[in-house]
Coordinates of C-alpha atoms in Angstrom, one line a residue:
M1 CA 0.0 0.0 0.0
S2 CA 1.3 3.4 -0.9
D3 CA 2.3 5.8 1.9
D4 CA 0.3 8.5 0.1
A5 CA -2.9 6.5 0.3
L6 CA -5.4 7.1 3.1
T7 CA -8.0 4.8 4.4
Y8 CA -11.0 5.8 6.4
E9 CA -13.8 4.1 8.2
L10 CA -17.1 5.3 6.8
N11 CA -20.5 4.7 8.2
M12 CA -22.5 6.3 5.4
P13 CA -23.6 5.1 2.0
K14 CA -20.9 5.4 -0.7
N15 CA -23.2 7.4 -3.0
H16 CA -24.0 9.8 -0.2
F17 CA -20.3 10.4 0.6
L18 CA -19.5 10.9 -3.1
R19 CA -22.4 13.4 -3.4
E20 CA -21.2 15.2 -0.3
Y21 CA -17.5 15.4 -0.9
G22 CA -17.0 14.5 -4.6
M23 CA -14.0 12.4 -3.7
E24 CA -12.7 9.4 -5.6
L25 CA -13.1 6.1 -3.6
Q26 CA -11.5 2.8 -4.2
P27 CA -12.1 -0.5 -2.3
L28 CA -9.7 -1.2 0.4
D29 CA -7.1 -3.8 -0.3
S30 CA -7.8 -6.7 2.0
M31 CA -4.1 -7.4 2.2
D32 CA -3.5 -4.0 3.9
V33 CA -6.0 -4.1 6.8
G34 CA -8.7 -6.4 7.9
T35 CA -12.4 -5.6 7.8
Q36 CA -13.1 -2.9 10.4
H37 CA -16.4 -2.6 12.2
S38 CA -17.6 0.5 13.8
P39 CA -19.4 0.6 17.2
S40 CA -22.7 1.0 15.3
T41 CA -25.2 -1.8 14.8
S42 CA -24.3 -2.2 11.1
P43 CA -20.8 -3.0 9.8
S44 CA -19.0 0.0 8.5
L45 CA -17.8 0.3 4.9
S46 CA -14.0 0.6 4.8
M47 CA -12.8 2.5 1.8
Q48 CA -9.8 4.2 0.5
L49 CA -9.6 7.9 -0.3
T50 CA -6.8 8.4 -2.8
N51 CA -7.2 12.1 -3.4
F52 CA -7.3 13.6 0.1
P53 CA -3.8 13.9 1.6
A54 CA -3.0 13.2 5.2
A55 CA -3.4 16.3 7.2
D56 CA -0.2 16.0 9.2
T57 CA 3.0 18.0 9.2
S58 CA 4.8 15.7 6.8
S59 CA 1.8 15.3 4.5
I60 CA 2.5 18.4 2.6
A61 CA 6.2 18.7 3.5
S62 CA 7.0 15.7 1.3
R63 CA 4.8 13.9 -1.2
S64 CA 7.2 10.9 -1.1
R65 CA 7.3 10.6 2.7
S66 CA 3.8 11.5 3.8
S67 CA 2.0 9.7 6.6
S68 CA -0.8 7.4 5.8
V69 CA -3.8 6.2 7.8
Q70 CA -5.6 3.0 7.7
A71 CA -8.8 2.3 9.7
G72 CA -7.4 2.0 13.2
I73 CA -3.7 2.3 12.2
L74 CA -1.6 5.4 11.9
Y75 CA 1.6 5.0 9.9
V76 CA 4.4 7.5 10.5
P77 CA 7.2 7.3 8.0
G78 CA 10.3 5.6 9.5
T79 CA 8.3 3.9 12.3
G80 CA 6.0 1.0 12.8
P81 CA 2.2 1.2 12.8
I82 CA 0.7 3.0 15.8
A83 CA -2.6 1.8 17.1
T84 CA -5.4 4.3 17.2
T85 CA -8.7 4.1 19.0
S86 CA -12.0 4.3 17.2
R87 CA -14.7 6.1 19.2
S88 CA -17.3 7.2 16.7
P89 CA -19.2 5.6 13.8
S90 CA -18.7 8.8 11.7
L91 CA -15.9 9.4 9.2
Q92 CA -12.5 8.8 10.9
V93 CA -9.4 10.7 10.2
E94 CA -6.3 10.7 12.4
N95 CA -5.9 12.9 15.4
F96 CA -2.6 14.6 16.1
R97 CA -0.6 15.1 19.2
V98 CA 0.4 18.7 19.8
P99 CA 4.1 18.9 19.1
G100 CA 6.5 20.3 21.6
S101 CA 3.9 20.7 24.3
G102 CA 5.1 19.4 27.6
S103 CA 4.1 20.3 31.1
I104 CA 4.9 23.8 32.0
P105 CA 8.3 23.4 33.6
T106 CA 8.4 24.3 37.3
T107 CA 12.1 24.9 37.0
P108 CA 12.7 25.9 33.3
G109 CA 16.1 25.5 31.8
S110 CA 18.9 23.0 31.8
D111 CA 22.6 22.8 31.4
L112 CA 23.9 22.6 27.9
A113 CA 25.5 19.3 28.7
D114 CA 22.1 17.8 29.3
A115 CA 20.5 19.2 26.2
D116 CA 20.7 16.0 24.2
D117 CA 19.2 13.7 26.8
D118 CA 17.0 15.9 28.9
L119 CA 15.3 18.1 26.3
I120 CA 14.9 16.0 23.3
D121 CA 12.5 13.0 22.9
E122 CA 13.2 10.0 20.9
P123 CA 10.3 9.1 18.5
Q124 CA 7.8 7.1 20.5
E125 CA 4.7 5.1 19.7
T126 CA 1.7 6.9 21.2
E127 CA -2.0 6.2 21.1
H128 CA -4.0 8.6 19.0
L129 CA -7.7 9.2 18.8
P130 CA -9.3 9.6 15.4
Y131 CA -9.6 13.0 13.9
Q132 CA -13.2 13.7 12.9
S133 CA -12.8 16.7 10.7
L134 CA -14.9 15.7 7.7
W135 CA -18.1 14.6 9.2
I136 CA -19.7 16.1 12.4
R137 CA -22.4 14.5 14.5
P138 CA -23.9 17.7 16.0
S139 CA -26.3 15.7 18.1
K140 CA -23.9 15.4 21.0
S141 CA -25.3 17.4 23.9
T142 CA -23.5 20.3 25.4
S143 CA -23.0 18.3 28.6
E144 CA -21.3 15.5 26.7
L145 CA -19.0 17.8 24.9
S146 CA -18.1 19.6 28.1
Q147 CA -16.8 16.4 29.6
L148 CA -14.1 16.2 27.0
S149 CA -10.6 16.9 28.3
S150 CA -9.6 20.4 27.6
T151 CA -6.0 19.8 28.4
V152 CA -3.0 20.5 26.3
K153 CA -0.2 19.2 28.6
G154 CA 0.3 21.7 31.3
C155 CA -3.2 23.4 31.0
G156 CA -6.7 22.4 31.9
P157 CA -8.8 22.1 35.0
E158 CA -6.7 19.3 36.5
A159 CA -3.4 21.1 36.0
T160 CA -1.6 22.5 39.0
S161 CA -2.4 26.2 39.3
Q162 CA 0.5 28.4 38.6
Q163 CA -1.4 31.7 39.2
G164 CA 1.1 34.4 40.3
K165 CA 4.0 32.9 38.3
Q166 CA 5.8 35.1 35.8
F167 CA 5.9 33.1 32.5
K168 CA 8.9 33.3 30.3
L169 CA 7.9 33.7 26.6
I170 CA 10.1 33.5 23.5
Y171 CA 8.7 34.9 20.3
V172 CA 9.9 33.8 16.8
P173 CA 8.2 36.0 14.1
D174 CA 7.2 34.2 10.9
P175 CA 9.4 35.3 8.0
S176 CA 6.3 35.7 5.7
R177 CA 5.5 38.9 7.6
R178 CA 9.0 40.5 7.3
S179 CA 9.4 43.7 5.4
S180 CA 12.5 44.6 3.4
S181 CA 12.3 48.4 3.9
S182 CA 10.7 51.1 5.9
S183 CA 8.8 52.4 2.9
K184 CA 7.3 49.0 2.2
S185 CA 6.3 48.5 5.8
Q186 CA 4.3 51.7 5.6
R187 CA 2.2 50.1 2.8
N188 CA 2.0 46.7 4.5
L189 CA -1.4 45.9 6.1
G190 CA 0.4 43.8 8.6
Y191 CA 2.3 46.9 10.0
A192 CA 1.1 49.7 12.2
L193 CA 2.5 53.1 13.4
R194 CA 3.2 52.8 17.1
T195 CA 5.3 54.4 19.8
I196 CA 7.8 52.3 21.7
T197 CA 10.8 53.0 24.0
S198 CA 14.2 53.6 22.4
D199 CA 15.6 50.7 24.3
T200 CA 12.9 48.4 23.1
Y201 CA 13.6 49.5 19.5
K202 CA 17.3 48.7 19.8
I203 CA 16.5 45.2 21.2
L204 CA 14.0 44.4 18.4
D205 CA 16.2 45.9 15.6
Q206 CA 19.0 43.6 16.7
A207 CA 17.1 40.5 17.6
V208 CA 14.4 40.4 14.8
P209 CA 15.5 42.9 12.1
G210 CA 13.0 43.5 9.3
Y211 CA 9.9 43.7 11.6
V212 CA 10.4 47.2 13.0
F213 CA 11.4 50.4 11.3
R214 CA 11.9 53.9 12.7
R215 CA 9.5 56.4 11.2
P216 CA 11.5 58.5 8.6
G217 CA 12.2 61.9 10.0
G218 CA 10.9 60.9 13.4
R219 CA 12.7 62.1 16.5
S220 CA 13.1 60.4 19.8
K221 CA 11.2 62.1 22.6
E222 CA 11.8 61.3 26.3
G223 CA 13.3 58.0 25.4
R224 CA 10.4 57.0 23.0
V225 CA 10.4 56.6 19.2
K226 CA 7.6 56.2 16.6
V227 CA 8.1 53.1 14.5
Y228 CA 6.3 51.0 11.8
I229 CA 6.1 47.7 13.5
S230 CA 4.7 44.3 12.6
E231 CA 1.3 44.1 14.3
W232 CA 2.0 40.8 16.2
L233 CA 5.5 42.0 17.3
W234 CA 3.9 45.0 18.9
I235 CA 1.3 42.7 20.6
I236 CA 4.1 40.6 22.0
V237 CA 6.1 43.6 23.2
R238 CA 2.9 44.8 25.0
L239 CA 2.7 41.4 26.8
S240 CA 5.9 42.3 28.7
T241 CA 4.4 45.5 30.0
V242 CA 1.0 44.2 31.4
L243 CA 0.9 44.8 35.2
D244 CA 4.4 46.3 35.1
G245 CA 5.8 43.1 33.5
S246 CA 4.7 40.8 36.3
M247 CA 2.8 38.4 34.0
F248 CA 5.4 37.8 31.2
Q249 CA 9.1 38.1 30.6
V250 CA 9.6 38.2 26.8
T251 CA 12.6 37.5 24.7
Y252 CA 13.0 37.3 20.9
M253 CA 14.7 35.0 18.4
S254 CA 15.0 35.4 14.7
W255 CA 13.5 32.8 12.3
E256 CA 16.9 32.0 10.9
K257 CA 18.4 31.2 14.3
F258 CA 15.4 29.2 15.2
R259 CA 15.3 27.3 11.9
D260 CA 18.9 26.4 11.9
G261 CA 18.9 25.4 15.5
I262 CA 16.0 23.0 15.1
L263 CA 17.4 21.6 11.8
T264 CA 20.7 20.7 13.5
V265 CA 19.3 20.1 17.0
D266 CA 21.9 22.7 18.2
K267 CA 22.5 22.2 21.9
G268 CA 22.7 25.9 22.6
I269 CA 19.4 26.7 20.8
V270 CA 17.6 23.8 22.4
A271 CA 18.8 24.9 25.9
E272 CA 17.8 28.5 25.2
L273 CA 14.3 27.4 24.2
S274 CA 14.0 25.2 27.2
K275 CA 14.5 28.1 29.6
H276 CA 11.1 29.4 28.5
D277 CA 7.6 28.3 29.3
C278 CA 6.1 29.0 25.9
L279 CA 7.3 29.6 22.4
L280 CA 5.0 32.0 20.5
G281 CA 5.0 31.7 16.7
G282 CA 7.8 30.0 14.9
I283 CA 6.3 28.8 11.6
D284 CA 2.8 29.2 10.3
Y285 CA 1.7 25.9 8.9
T286 CA -1.6 27.3 7.6
I287 CA 0.2 29.2 4.7
D288 CA 2.8 28.4 2.0
Y289 CA 5.5 27.3 4.5
R290 CA 7.3 25.3 1.9
S291 CA 8.4 28.5 0.1
S292 CA 12.2 28.5 -0.1
A293 CA 12.2 32.2 -1.0
T294 CA 10.4 33.0 2.3
Y295 CA 11.7 30.5 4.7
G296 CA 15.1 29.8 3.3
W297 CA 14.9 26.1 2.9
K298 CA 17.8 24.6 0.9
D299 CA 15.6 21.7 -0.3
S300 CA 12.4 19.9 0.6
S301 CA 14.1 17.5 2.9
E302 CA 14.8 20.4 5.3
V303 CA 11.0 21.0 5.7
D304 CA 10.7 17.3 6.8
R305 CA 13.6 17.4 9.1
F306 CA 12.5 20.6 10.7
A307 CA 9.0 19.3 11.4
A308 CA 10.4 16.0 12.8
N309 CA 12.9 17.7 15.0
L310 CA 10.4 20.2 16.3
E311 CA 8.2 17.2 17.4
M312 CA 11.1 16.1 19.7
I313 CA 11.8 19.3 21.5
R314 CA 10.4 19.2 25.0
K315 CA 10.0 21.5 28.0
V316 CA 8.4 24.3 26.1
I317 CA 4.8 24.8 25.0
I318 CA 4.5 25.9 21.4
W319 CA 1.5 28.2 20.7
P320 CA -0.4 28.0 18.4
P321 CA 0.3 24.2 18.2
A322 CA 2.0 23.3 14.9
R323 CA -0.2 20.3 14.3
E324 CA -3.4 22.3 14.7
L325 CA -2.1 24.9 12.2
E326 CA -1.2 22.2 9.7
R327 CA -4.7 20.7 10.1
A328 CA -6.3 24.1 9.6
G329 CA -4.1 24.7 6.6
W330 CA -6.0 22.2 4.6
K331 CA -9.0 24.5 4.9
F332 CA -11.5 21.8 4.0
P333 CA -12.0 20.4 7.5
V334 CA -12.7 23.9 8.9
I335 CA -15.1 24.6 6.0
D336 CA -16.8 21.3 6.6
N337 CA -17.3 22.1 10.3
L338 CA -18.7 25.5 9.4
S339 CA -21.1 23.9 6.9
A340 CA -22.3 21.4 9.5
I341 CA -22.8 24.2 12.1
A342 CA -24.7 26.3 9.6
A343 CA -27.0 23.4 8.6
S344 CA -28.1 22.3 12.1
L345 CA -27.0 24.6 14.9
V346 CA -26.5 28.3 13.8
P347 CA -28.5 29.1 10.7
A348 CA -26.3 30.6 8.0
C349 CA -25.9 30.5 4.2
A350 CA -22.6 28.7 4.2
P351 CA -21.3 28.3 0.6
M352 CA -21.2 24.8 -0.8
T353 CA -17.7 23.6 -1.1
R354 CA -16.1 20.4 -2.4
R355 CA -12.6 19.2 -3.0
L356 CA -11.6 18.9 -6.6
G357 CA -10.1 15.7 -7.9
A358 CA -7.3 15.9 -10.4
S359 CA -8.4 16.5 -13.9
E360 CA -12.1 16.4 -13.1
P361 CA -14.2 19.2 -14.8
I362 CA -13.9 22.5 -13.0
P363 CA -17.4 23.7 -12.1
H364 CA -18.4 27.0 -13.7
N365 CA -19.3 30.0 -11.5
T366 CA -17.3 28.8 -8.5
V367 CA -14.4 30.3 -6.6
L368 CA -11.3 28.1 -6.6
K369 CA -9.3 28.0 -3.4
R370 CA -6.1 26.3 -2.5
S371 CA -5.0 24.9 0.8
H372 CA -2.0 26.3 2.7
S373 CA -2.4 29.8 1.3
D374 CA -3.3 33.3 2.6
C375 CA -3.8 36.9 1.6
S376 CA -5.9 35.7 -1.4
A377 CA -2.8 34.4 -3.1
H378 CA -4.5 31.3 -4.4
V379 CA -8.1 32.4 -4.8
I380 CA -9.4 32.2 -8.4
M381 CA -12.6 34.0 -9.2
P382 CA -15.1 32.7 -11.8
D383 CA -14.1 35.3 -14.5
A384 CA -10.3 34.3 -14.4
S385 CA -10.6 31.8 -17.2
N386 CA -6.9 31.7 -18.0
K387 CA -6.3 30.3 -14.5
R388 CA -9.2 27.8 -14.4
T389 CA -7.3 25.0 -16.1
W390 CA -5.7 21.9 -14.6
P391 CA -2.2 22.6 -15.9
Y392 CA -2.3 25.9 -14.1
L393 CA -3.8 24.5 -10.9
I394 CA -1.2 21.7 -10.7
S395 CA 1.6 24.2 -11.3
Q396 CA 0.3 26.1 -8.3
A397 CA 0.2 23.0 -6.0
P398 CA 3.8 21.7 -6.2
A399 CA 3.7 19.9 -2.8
G400 CA 0.4 18.2 -3.0
E401 CA -1.8 21.1 -1.8
I402 CA -5.5 20.6 -2.6
W403 CA -7.9 22.7 -4.6
M404 CA -11.5 23.3 -3.7
A405 CA -14.4 24.7 -5.7
Q406 CA -16.7 26.9 -3.6
Q407 CA -20.0 28.4 -4.4
H408 CA -19.6 32.0 -5.6
M409 CA -21.1 34.4 -3.1
P410 CA -21.7 37.6 -5.2
L411 CA -22.5 39.8 -2.2
L412 CA -19.0 39.2 -0.7
P413 CA -16.9 41.2 -3.1
K414 CA -19.6 43.8 -3.4
F415 CA -20.2 44.5 0.3
G416 CA -17.1 43.2 1.9
E417 CA -16.6 41.4 5.2
W418 CA -16.7 42.0 8.9
R419 CA -13.4 40.9 10.5
V420 CA -14.3 39.8 14.0
F421 CA -11.6 39.5 16.5
V422 CA -12.5 37.0 19.3
V423 CA -10.2 36.7 22.3
G424 CA -11.1 34.3 25.1
G425 CA -14.7 34.2 23.9
R426 CA -15.2 38.0 23.7
I427 CA -15.5 40.1 20.6
I428 CA -12.8 42.7 21.1
Q429 CA -13.0 44.5 17.9
V430 CA -14.7 44.4 14.5
V431 CA -13.3 45.9 11.3
H432 CA -15.3 46.1 8.1
T433 CA -13.1 45.7 5.0
Y434 CA -13.6 45.7 1.2
R435 CA -11.6 46.2 -1.9
V436 CA -11.8 49.4 -4.0
G437 CA -11.4 49.8 -7.7
N438 CA -7.6 49.7 -7.8
G439 CA -7.5 46.5 -5.7
D440 CA -6.4 48.2 -2.5
W441 CA -8.1 47.3 0.8
L442 CA -10.1 49.8 2.8
G443 CA -11.1 49.1 6.4
C444 CA -13.1 51.0 9.0
P445 CA -14.0 50.2 12.6
V446 CA -17.5 49.0 13.1
K447 CA -19.4 51.1 15.7
A448 CA -23.0 50.2 14.8
Y449 CA -25.0 47.6 12.8
W450 CA -27.9 47.4 10.5
S451 CA -30.2 44.5 11.1
L452 CA -30.4 41.8 8.4
E453 CA -33.9 43.0 7.6
E454 CA -32.7 46.5 7.1
L455 CA -29.7 45.3 5.1
W456 CA -32.0 43.3 2.8
A457 CA -34.0 46.4 2.0
K458 CA -30.8 48.4 1.4
I459 CA -29.1 46.1 -1.0
Q460 CA -32.2 46.0 -3.3
N461 CA -31.0 49.5 -4.2
Q462 CA -28.3 49.1 -6.8
S463 CA -26.5 52.2 -5.7
T464 CA -25.8 50.8 -2.2
T465 CA -22.0 50.5 -1.7
A466 CA -19.9 48.6 0.8
A467 CA -19.5 51.7 2.9
D468 CA -23.3 51.9 3.2
V469 CA -23.7 48.6 5.0
V470 CA -21.9 49.5 8.2
N471 CA -22.2 52.2 10.9
P472 CA -25.8 53.4 10.3
D473 CA -26.5 57.0 11.3
Q474 CA -30.3 56.5 11.9
G475 CA -32.7 54.4 13.8
T476 CA -33.4 54.2 17.5
S477 CA -30.9 53.0 20.1
T478 CA -33.2 50.0 20.6
Q479 CA -33.0 49.1 16.9
R480 CA -29.2 49.5 16.9
D481 CA -28.8 47.4 20.0
R482 CA -31.0 44.6 18.5
A483 CA -29.0 44.7 15.3
K484 CA -25.7 44.4 17.2
E485 CA -27.1 41.6 19.3
E486 CA -28.2 39.8 16.1
F487 CA -24.6 40.0 14.6
E488 CA -22.8 39.2 17.8
S489 CA -25.1 36.3 18.7
F490 CA -24.5 34.7 15.3
T491 CA -20.7 35.2 15.5
L492 CA -20.2 34.0 19.0
E493 CA -22.5 31.0 18.7
T494 CA -20.7 30.0 15.5
W495 CA -17.4 30.4 17.3
K496 CA -18.5 28.4 20.3
Q497 CA -19.8 25.5 18.1
L498 CA -16.5 25.5 16.1
V499 CA -14.5 25.3 19.3
L500 CA -16.5 22.4 20.5
S501 CA -16.2 20.6 17.1
E502 CA -12.5 21.1 17.0
K503 CA -12.2 19.9 20.6
V504 CA -13.9 16.7 19.7
S505 CA -11.5 16.3 16.8
A506 CA -8.4 17.2 18.9
S507 CA -9.5 15.5 22.1
G508 CA -8.2 18.6 23.9
G509 CA -7.8 22.3 23.9
V510 CA -7.6 24.3 20.6
S511 CA -6.0 27.7 20.0
I512 CA -9.1 29.3 18.7
S513 CA -10.5 29.3 22.2
I514 CA -7.8 31.8 23.0
F515 CA -7.7 33.8 19.8
C516 CA -9.1 33.8 16.3
R517 CA -10.5 36.1 13.6
L518 CA -13.8 35.2 12.0
D519 CA -14.5 36.8 8.6
V520 CA -18.2 37.3 8.2
G521 CA -20.0 38.0 4.9
L522 CA -23.5 38.3 3.6
G523 CA -25.4 35.8 1.4
V524 CA -28.9 34.9 0.4
K525 CA -30.6 31.5 1.2
D526 CA -34.2 30.7 0.5
G527 CA -35.0 34.3 -0.2
R528 CA -33.5 35.5 3.1
L529 CA -30.4 37.6 3.7
M530 CA -28.1 35.8 6.2
Y531 CA -24.6 36.0 7.6
F532 CA -22.0 33.3 7.0
V533 CA -18.4 32.8 8.1
N534 CA -16.1 32.9 5.1
E535 CA -12.7 32.3 6.8
V536 CA -11.3 31.5 10.2
E537 CA -7.8 32.7 11.0
R538 CA -5.9 31.6 14.0
S539 CA -2.1 32.0 13.6
L540 CA 0.3 34.7 14.6
T541 CA 0.4 35.9 11.0
T542 CA -3.3 36.9 11.1
S543 CA -3.8 40.5 10.0
L544 CA -5.2 42.5 12.9
W545 CA -6.1 45.6 10.8
M546 CA -4.6 47.7 13.5
N547 CA -4.5 50.8 11.2
S548 CA -8.3 50.6 11.0
M549 CA -8.8 50.2 14.7
P550 CA -9.8 53.3 16.8
D551 CA -7.3 54.8 19.2
G552 CA -7.1 52.7 22.3
A553 CA -8.4 49.5 20.8
H554 CA -4.9 48.2 20.2
G555 CA -4.1 48.2 23.9
V556 CA -7.4 46.6 24.8
F557 CA -6.9 43.9 22.3
A558 CA -3.3 43.2 23.5
D559 CA -4.2 43.3 27.2
T560 CA -7.2 41.0 26.8
F561 CA -5.0 38.6 24.8
A562 CA -2.4 38.8 27.6
T563 CA -4.8 37.9 30.4
T564 CA -6.4 35.1 28.3
L565 CA -3.0 33.6 27.5
Y566 CA -1.9 33.9 31.1
D567 CA -5.0 32.1 32.4
W568 CA -4.4 29.3 29.9
L569 CA -0.7 28.9 30.7
S570 CA -1.3 29.0 34.4
G571 CA -3.8 26.2 34.2
T572 CA -6.5 28.0 36.2
K573 CA -8.9 28.7 33.4
D574 CA -9.7 27.3 29.9
P575 CA -11.2 30.1 27.8
I576 CA -14.3 28.0 27.0
H577 CA -16.2 26.0 29.6
L578 CA -19.4 24.6 28.2

């Protein structure tokens, strides 16, 4: 059996599965795995999916060395089969252990001489629970879901409380967000004009050059300087100042130093990492992380080796977890979760989406999206006929990335999206964004809302623009409050159900319970105007639209993130208890 092949345990008719997902199925070779029966009353149908790659770190890192899954068996390249546990009659896909997440060290750090033995794990066989990303049984009660363990080693209700501890953080910015010059940073949506101390600027400029630039012509005043700074770098800097620095001590490491240290398992780098409680950032597996131009890989084998070595580093929690990011990078599991939520739990007009099989006809009037991509880099609109060919699509998926065809939502490009920032279960800020004629993005902070009923009436007028669908200047305060409640109720309930769905899949905590951005658009279903979630962003490359936030919102966002992260690290509070 090929390493690239995946087998799943299905408990649904073959025709139904084909209709739902449009995937090519082949009968399982009886020589590979015996007949598997689910816990249901009827035997399950074991089948092989040959066109859906394994959503693990190595699945896209190397086509020739990808993991494969059989019903009940997880195969990791270079090891023997690892037993998995089947616990649901629904479609089974592997679950992943969070890499590099050990218990929060009570005495962080270790001598260099102990780096090899004390800080690095040998590959071990572990038991995994199946990853249920493609089919959700939303019938589970809230009480059942709440009983799931919310622990990611070192956090959760049963973890020893470390409230009052100052946590040591180390931040490694993703190179995809680096800027080559001050002038380019000023035009970069991922940068903001902020004021920091001169000492902080010197530290950042030396440790992580390319993410902070002094404002041209700006002068230092009372030890402070105006800079164009990467949004997330500013957030991390802010963490070290909350409560006069009593919550976090923050240090910084460049991507190149981090990459080379992990690739070579450098004792000094491993020891330096081990002195910290949590590593923030590192590499964003939701985007095109195989890019040599961006990440500086010498060849594809380095991507594999980096991922494998990162798995073995202990004594430091990595947030967001690399495996969760890789799983989210495939996009389809998240889209599938959102569709299931919209169909049965939180009414919405979720666009129909299916995975495209190689060389099958490309549906007309659909939007094509590629996995492991961001910033609309691999989004092909219906009118881009020169790109809607398989030779082009294959050329844009060199490492086995998948393409999806999604129902075109015409109101999305016309009226834009609401970018909703959720931190610890609270909506901290909402920014409405849309593209203008020259392709540039415009964003404005959302202060008030129209109701869906009012919006439906407005969009019947052909002259209504994207700017007209936000921040109404009329109506009673009661009307505006109800419209706000309508929007926030939809958003938070969708977020809550998504967290629960992913907790089921991961059998533990998920990063979106701490931070995520939901991109909400408008669509029509059965003659009704409805909201839907178009994208979910969760990594530390997520654009925060800080330049479109009102004064003061930056600090509120950063401080809320700080307290939420602190509660999670200290083990005293999981951001979502349901």
